[in-house]
PDB file of C-alpha atoms in Angstrom:
ATOM      1  CA  THR A 272      11.905   0.692 -15.734  1.00  0.00           C
ATOM      2  CA  GLY A 273       9.417   3.172 -14.501  1.00  0.00           C
ATOM      3  CA  TRP A 274       9.556   2.445 -10.858  1.00  0.00           C
ATOM      4  CA  THR A 275       9.030   4.992  -8.703  1.00  0.00           C
ATOM      5  CA  LYS A 276       9.475   5.129  -4.206  1.00  0.00           C
ATOM      6  CA  SER A 277       8.305   7.243  -2.010  1.00  0.00           C
ATOM      7  CA  SER A 278      10.259   7.611   1.679  1.00  0.00           C
ATOM      8  CA  GLN A 279       9.616   9.432   4.800  1.00  0.00           C
ATOM      9  CA  ALA A 280      13.719   9.484   5.683  1.00  0.00           C
ATOM     10  CA  LEU A 281      13.758  13.010   7.461  1.00  0.00           C
ATOM     11  CA  GLY A 282      17.993  13.004   7.491  1.00  0.00           C
ATOM     12  CA  THR A 283      18.019  13.042  11.116  1.00  0.00           C
ATOM     13  CA  THR A 284      20.883  11.244  13.005  1.00  0.00           C
ATOM     14  CA  THR A 285      19.956   8.548  15.570  1.00  0.00           C
ATOM     15  CA  ALA A 286      21.095   7.388  18.719  1.00  0.00           C
ATOM     16  CA  ALA A 287      20.162   3.192  17.522  1.00  0.00           C
ATOM     17  CA  GLY A 288      21.912   3.453  13.989  1.00  0.00           C
ATOM     18  CA  GLY A 289      24.429   6.549  14.398  1.00  0.00           C
ATOM     19  CA  ASN A 290      23.220   6.856  10.486  1.00  0.00           C
ATOM     20  CA  THR A 291      22.452  10.337   8.904  1.00  0.00           C
ATOM     21  CA  ALA A 292      19.620   8.706   6.661  1.00  0.00           C
ATOM     22  CA  GLY A 293      19.737  10.830   3.243  1.00  0.00           C
ATOM     23  CA  THR A 294      23.652  12.318   3.443  1.00  0.00           C
ATOM     24  CA  VAL A 295      26.000   9.737   5.082  1.00  0.00           C
ATOM     25  CA  THR A 296      24.427   6.430   3.518  1.00  0.00           C
ATOM     26  CA  GLY A 297      23.013   8.338   0.905  1.00  0.00           C
ATOM     27  CA  TYR A 298      19.461   6.533   2.141  1.00  0.00           C
ATOM     28  CA  ASN A 299      16.153   7.287   0.132  1.00  0.00           C
ATOM     29  CA  GLY A 300      14.048   5.050   1.202  1.00  0.00           C
ATOM     30  CA  TYR A 301      14.058   1.350  -0.968  1.00  0.00           C
ATOM     31  CA  TYR A 302      17.174   0.247  -2.883  1.00  0.00           C
ATOM     32  CA  THR A 303      18.442  -2.596  -4.780  1.00  0.00           C
ATOM     33  CA  GLY A 304      21.167  -4.372  -3.029  1.00  0.00           C
ATOM     34  CA  ASP A 305      22.046  -7.748  -1.637  1.00  0.00           C
ATOM     35  CA  VAL A 306      22.173  -9.773   1.449  1.00  0.00           C
ATOM     36  CA  ASN A 307      25.534  -8.504   2.418  1.00  0.00           C
ATOM     37  CA  ASP A 308      23.863  -4.480   2.116  1.00  0.00           C
ATOM     38  CA  ALA A 309      21.056  -5.697   4.159  1.00  0.00           C
ATOM     39  CA  ASN A 310      22.675  -7.173   7.312  1.00  0.00           C
ATOM     40  CA  THR A 311      25.391  -4.525   6.846  1.00  0.00           C
ATOM     41  CA  ALA A 312      25.157  -3.764  10.698  1.00  0.00           C
ATOM     42  CA  GLY A 313      24.450  -6.938  11.501  1.00  0.00           C
ATOM     43  CA  TYR A 314      20.607  -7.036  12.491  1.00  0.00           C
ATOM     44  CA  TRP A 315      19.090  -8.280   9.480  1.00  0.00           C
ATOM     45  CA  PRO A 316      20.431 -10.938   8.161  1.00  0.00           C
ATOM     46  CA  VAL A 317      18.414 -11.543   5.466  1.00  0.00           C
ATOM     47  CA  PRO A 318      18.834 -15.268   3.841  1.00  0.00           C
ATOM     48  CA  ALA A 319      19.942 -15.936   0.135  1.00  0.00           C
ATOM     49  CA  ASN A 320      17.370 -16.497  -2.206  1.00  0.00           C
ATOM     50  CA  GLY A 321      18.904 -17.193  -5.145  1.00  0.00           C
ATOM     51  CA  SER A 322      19.381 -13.628  -6.627  1.00  0.00           C
ATOM     52  CA  THR A 323      22.170 -11.552  -6.988  1.00  0.00           C
ATOM     53  CA  TYR A 324      20.334  -8.413  -5.871  1.00  0.00           C
ATOM     54  CA  PHE A 325      16.594  -7.366  -4.737  1.00  0.00           C
ATOM     55  CA  ALA A 326      14.895  -4.617  -3.759  1.00  0.00           C
ATOM     56  CA  GLN A 327      15.209  -3.877   0.484  1.00  0.00           C
ATOM     57  CA  CYS A 328      13.919  -1.219   2.747  1.00  0.00           C
ATOM     58  CA  ASN A 329      16.202  -1.273   5.522  1.00  0.00           C
ATOM     59  CA  ASP A 330      15.546   0.538   8.679  1.00  0.00           C
ATOM     60  CA  ASP A 331      19.334   0.106   9.988  1.00  0.00           C
ATOM     61  CA  TYR A 332      20.662   1.310   7.219  1.00  0.00           C
ATOM     62  CA  ALA A 333      18.635   4.433   6.938  1.00  0.00           C
ATOM     63  CA  GLY A 334      19.865   5.729  10.543  1.00  0.00           C
ATOM     64  CA  ASP A 335      16.421   4.248  11.970  1.00  0.00           C
ATOM     65  CA  PHE A 336      14.379   6.689  10.242  1.00  0.00           C
ATOM     66  CA  CYS A 337      12.344   4.297   7.992  1.00  0.00           C
ATOM     67  CA  CYS A 338       8.518   5.246   7.922  1.00  0.00           C
ATOM     68  CA  GLU A 339       5.763   5.330   5.261  1.00  0.00           C
ATOM     69  CA  GLU A 340       8.088   3.403   2.961  1.00  0.00           C
ATOM     70  CA  ARG A 341       6.644   2.847  -1.252  1.00  0.00           C
ATOM     71  CA  LEU A 342       7.782   0.913  -3.653  1.00  0.00           C
ATOM     72  CA  ILE A 343       5.730   1.527  -6.828  1.00  0.00           C
ATOM     73  CA  THR A 344       5.485  -0.130  -9.906  1.00  0.00           C
ATOM     74  CA  PRO A 345       4.523   2.414 -13.230  1.00  0.00           C
ATOM     75  CA  SER A 346       1.374   2.144 -14.358  1.00  0.00           C
ATOM     76  CA  LEU A 347      -0.121  -0.764 -15.351  1.00  0.00           C
ATOM     77  CA  ASP A 348      -3.225  -0.840 -18.075  1.00  0.00           C
ATOM     78  CA  PHE A 349      -5.414  -3.830 -16.922  1.00  0.00           C
ATOM     79  CA  SER A 350      -8.003  -2.959 -19.775  1.00  0.00           C
ATOM     80  CA  GLY A 351      -9.909  -6.044 -21.627  1.00  0.00           C
ATOM     81  CA  GLN A 352      -8.126  -8.373 -18.798  1.00  0.00           C
ATOM     82  CA  ASP A 353      -9.400 -10.882 -16.449  1.00  0.00           C
ATOM     83  CA  SER A 354      -7.662 -13.377 -14.128  1.00  0.00           C
ATOM     84  CA  ILE A 355      -4.869 -10.768 -13.306  1.00  0.00           C
ATOM     85  CA  MET A 356      -2.035 -11.625 -10.306  1.00  0.00           C
ATOM     86  CA  LEU A 357       0.577 -10.424  -8.661  1.00  0.00           C
ATOM     87  CA  ILE A 358       3.543 -12.798  -7.960  1.00  0.00           C
ATOM     88  CA  PHE A 359       6.087 -11.811  -5.532  1.00  0.00           C
ATOM     89  CA  ASP A 360       8.755 -13.031  -3.213  1.00  0.00           C
ATOM     90  CA  VAL A 361       9.433 -11.490  -0.238  1.00  0.00           C
ATOM     91  CA  PHE A 362      11.483 -11.583   3.007  1.00  0.00           C
ATOM     92  CA  HIS A 363       9.468 -10.365   5.923  1.00  0.00           C
ATOM     93  CA  ASP A 364      10.763 -10.769   9.512  1.00  0.00           C
ATOM     94  CA  LYS A 365       9.038  -7.867  11.491  1.00  0.00           C
ATOM     95  CA  ASN A 366      11.808  -8.086  14.586  1.00  0.00           C
ATOM     96  CA  TYR A 367      12.958  -5.687  16.859  1.00  0.00           C
ATOM     97  CA  GLY A 368       9.544  -3.537  16.455  1.00  0.00           C
ATOM     98  CA  SER A 369       9.040  -3.008  12.861  1.00  0.00           C
ATOM     99  CA  GLY A 370       5.836  -2.705  11.386  1.00  0.00           C
ATOM    100  CA  ASP A 371       3.929  -4.038   9.381  1.00  0.00           C
ATOM    101  CA  GLY A 372       4.905  -4.960   5.284  1.00  0.00           C
ATOM    102  CA  ILE A 373       1.573  -4.355   3.369  1.00  0.00           C
ATOM    103  CA  ILE A 374       0.383  -4.255  -0.198  1.00  0.00           C
ATOM    104  CA  GLU A 375      -1.645  -1.863  -1.897  1.00  0.00           C
ATOM    105  CA  VAL A 376      -3.269  -0.504  -5.046  1.00  0.00           C
ATOM    106  CA  SER A 377      -4.121   3.025  -6.612  1.00  0.00           C
ATOM    107  CA  THR A 378      -5.977   3.830  -9.490  1.00  0.00           C
ATOM    108  CA  ASP A 379      -5.187   7.306  -9.468  1.00  0.00           C
ATOM    109  CA  SER A 380      -1.599   7.917  -9.854  1.00  0.00           C
ATOM    110  CA  GLY A 381      -1.061   7.337  -6.260  1.00  0.00           C
ATOM    111  CA  SER A 382      -3.450  10.129  -5.001  1.00  0.00           C
ATOM    112  CA  THR A 383      -5.084   7.480  -2.542  1.00  0.00           C
ATOM    113  CA  TRP A 384      -3.988   4.194  -1.441  1.00  0.00           C
ATOM    114  CA  THR A 385      -5.937   0.699  -1.178  1.00  0.00           C
ATOM    115  CA  GLN A 386      -4.950  -2.019   1.759  1.00  0.00           C
ATOM    116  CA  LEU A 387      -5.032  -5.350  -0.311  1.00  0.00           C
ATOM    117  CA  LEU A 388      -2.771  -7.485   2.111  1.00  0.00           C
ATOM    118  CA  THR A 389      -0.921  -7.784   5.181  1.00  0.00           C
ATOM    119  CA  LEU A 390       2.022  -9.427   4.306  1.00  0.00           C
ATOM    120  CA  THR A 391       2.631 -12.278   7.629  1.00  0.00           C
ATOM    121  CA  PRO A 392       6.271 -12.124   8.932  1.00  0.00           C
ATOM    122  CA  ASP A 393       8.508 -15.471   8.958  1.00  0.00           C
ATOM    123  CA  ALA A 394      12.248 -14.797  10.392  1.00  0.00           C
ATOM    124  CA  ALA A 395      13.675 -17.683   8.986  1.00  0.00           C
ATOM    125  CA  ILE A 396      12.775 -17.827   4.962  1.00  0.00           C
ATOM    126  CA  TRP A 397      11.809 -15.693   1.936  1.00  0.00           C
ATOM    127  CA  GLN A 398       8.023 -16.435   1.215  1.00  0.00           C
ATOM    128  CA  THR A 399       6.047 -16.628  -2.505  1.00  0.00           C
ATOM    129  CA  VAL A 400       2.662 -14.424  -2.501  1.00  0.00           C
ATOM    130  CA  PHE A 401       0.171 -15.082  -5.055  1.00  0.00           C
ATOM    131  CA  LEU A 402      -2.318 -11.644  -4.716  1.00  0.00           C
ATOM    132  CA  SER A 403      -5.780 -11.694  -7.274  1.00  0.00           C
ATOM    133  CA  LEU A 404      -5.627  -8.203  -8.767  1.00  0.00           C
ATOM    134  CA  ASP A 405      -9.428  -9.466 -10.509  1.00  0.00           C
ATOM    135  CA  THR A 406     -10.929  -6.655  -8.496  1.00  0.00           C
ATOM    136  CA  TYR A 407      -8.846  -4.473 -10.622  1.00  0.00           C
ATOM    137  CA  SER A 408      -9.912  -6.542 -14.330  1.00  0.00           C
ATOM    138  CA  ASP A 409     -10.584  -3.624 -16.821  1.00  0.00           C
ATOM    139  CA  SER A 410      -8.913  -0.609 -14.855  1.00  0.00           C
ATOM    140  CA  SER A 411      -6.592   1.132 -17.060  1.00  0.00           C
ATOM    141  CA  ASN A 412      -4.435   2.644 -14.200  1.00  0.00           C
ATOM    142  CA  VAL A 413      -3.483   0.386 -11.657  1.00  0.00           C
ATOM    143  CA  GLN A 414      -0.492   0.715  -9.669  1.00  0.00           C
ATOM    144  CA  ILE A 415       1.336  -1.963  -6.959  1.00  0.00           C
ATOM    145  CA  CYS A 416       3.073  -0.699  -3.772  1.00  0.00           C
ATOM    146  CA  PHE A 417       5.021  -2.546  -1.723  1.00  0.00           C
ATOM    147  CA  TYR A 418       4.551  -0.764   2.095  1.00  0.00           C
ATOM    148  CA  TRP A 419       6.638  -0.694   4.917  1.00  0.00           C
ATOM    149  CA  ASN A 420       7.192   1.457   8.341  1.00  0.00           C
ATOM    150  CA  ASP A 421       9.698   0.874  11.307  1.00  0.00           C
ATOM    151  CA  GLY A 422       6.809   0.415  13.377  1.00  0.00           C
ATOM    152  CA  GLY A 423       7.421   4.198  14.366  1.00  0.00           C
ATOM    153  CA  ASP A 424       4.030   6.809  14.009  1.00  0.00           C
ATOM    154  CA  CYS A 425       6.384   8.620  11.634  1.00  0.00           C
ATOM    155  CA  THR A 426       6.972  11.978  13.196  1.00  0.00           C
ATOM    156  CA  LEU A 427      10.344  13.600  13.468  1.00  0.00           C
ATOM    157  CA  GLY A 428      10.002  11.552  17.058  1.00  0.00           C
ATOM    158  CA  GLY A 429       8.034   8.931  16.437  1.00  0.00           C
ATOM    159  CA  ASP A 430      10.491   6.615  14.485  1.00  0.00           C
ATOM    160  CA  ASN A 431      11.379   3.074  15.949  1.00  0.00           C
ATOM    161  CA  TRP A 432      13.807   0.891  15.504  1.00  0.00           C
ATOM    162  CA  GLY A 433      13.586  -2.133  12.906  1.00  0.00           C
ATOM    163  CA  THR A 434      14.492  -4.152  10.262  1.00  0.00           C
ATOM    164  CA  GLY A 435      13.463  -3.947   6.962  1.00  0.00           C
ATOM    165  CA  LEU A 436      11.266  -5.568   3.765  1.00  0.00           C
ATOM    166  CA  ALA A 437      13.061  -7.130   0.608  1.00  0.00           C
ATOM    167  CA  ILE A 438      11.286  -7.694  -2.185  1.00  0.00           C
ATOM    168  CA  ASP A 439      11.875  -9.814  -5.464  1.00  0.00           C
ATOM    169  CA  ASN A 440      10.866 -11.602  -8.553  1.00  0.00           C
ATOM    170  CA  VAL A 441       7.874  -9.147  -9.040  1.00  0.00           C
ATOM    171  CA  THR A 442       5.834 -10.711 -11.872  1.00  0.00           C
ATOM    172  CA  VAL A 443       1.985  -9.003 -12.780  1.00  0.00           C
ATOM    173  CA  ALA A 444       0.579 -12.197 -14.772  1.00  0.00           C
ATOM    174  CA  LYS A 445      -2.779 -13.058 -16.642  1.00  0.00           C
ATOM    175  CA  ILE A 446      -3.475 -16.855 -14.744  1.00  0.00           C
ATOM    176  CA  LEU A 447      -4.876 -19.035 -17.862  1.00  0.00           C
ATOM    177  CA  THR A 448      -7.396 -21.652 -16.742  1.00  0.00           C
TER     178      THR A 448
END
C-alpha cells in the first residue's frame, strides 16, 4: 500500500516491439505480473522464484519505451532507528542492450535521488540483495526507488530495445545484533 511509480513511457509505437505504450497494452511503468507476463513476446524468460506475482518493468511489453522507470516505496520513518536493511529479490539480466538496475534513496519526497547500488546482472537466476540503510538512521522521510531504463537516452528518438527489471519480496527491517 502506498507505493508509487514514475514512467517516461511516451505512448509511441516503435518498430522493434510493435506495441503502443500507454494505449494498446495499457502500459504505465512498473506493473504486477507473473513469469508468463514477463515473457509475453518471448524475449524475457524470467525464471520462477516461488511467487505468483512480482513487480516488473518490461521493455518489450512497453513497446521498447522504458526510460527512467521508478518503483517507489511510501515514505518510511527511521526516527530513532539504526541497523536498518533493505532486503529484496531481483531478476536483472541486462540483455539486448538494457540499462542498469539501480537502487536510489530520497529524503526530500523524491525531489532528488541518491544512488546507493547498481545491481549486478545475472541472466540465469533471481538474486537476493541485502543493502544497509544505516546512512539514513534517524531520517523521518526516506523513500526507496527501484530504477531501470532500457539503455536509451530518454528522448523521443533515443529509446532502446532491452528486457526489464523484476522486483519481489521487498522488506525493510531492523537487523538484530
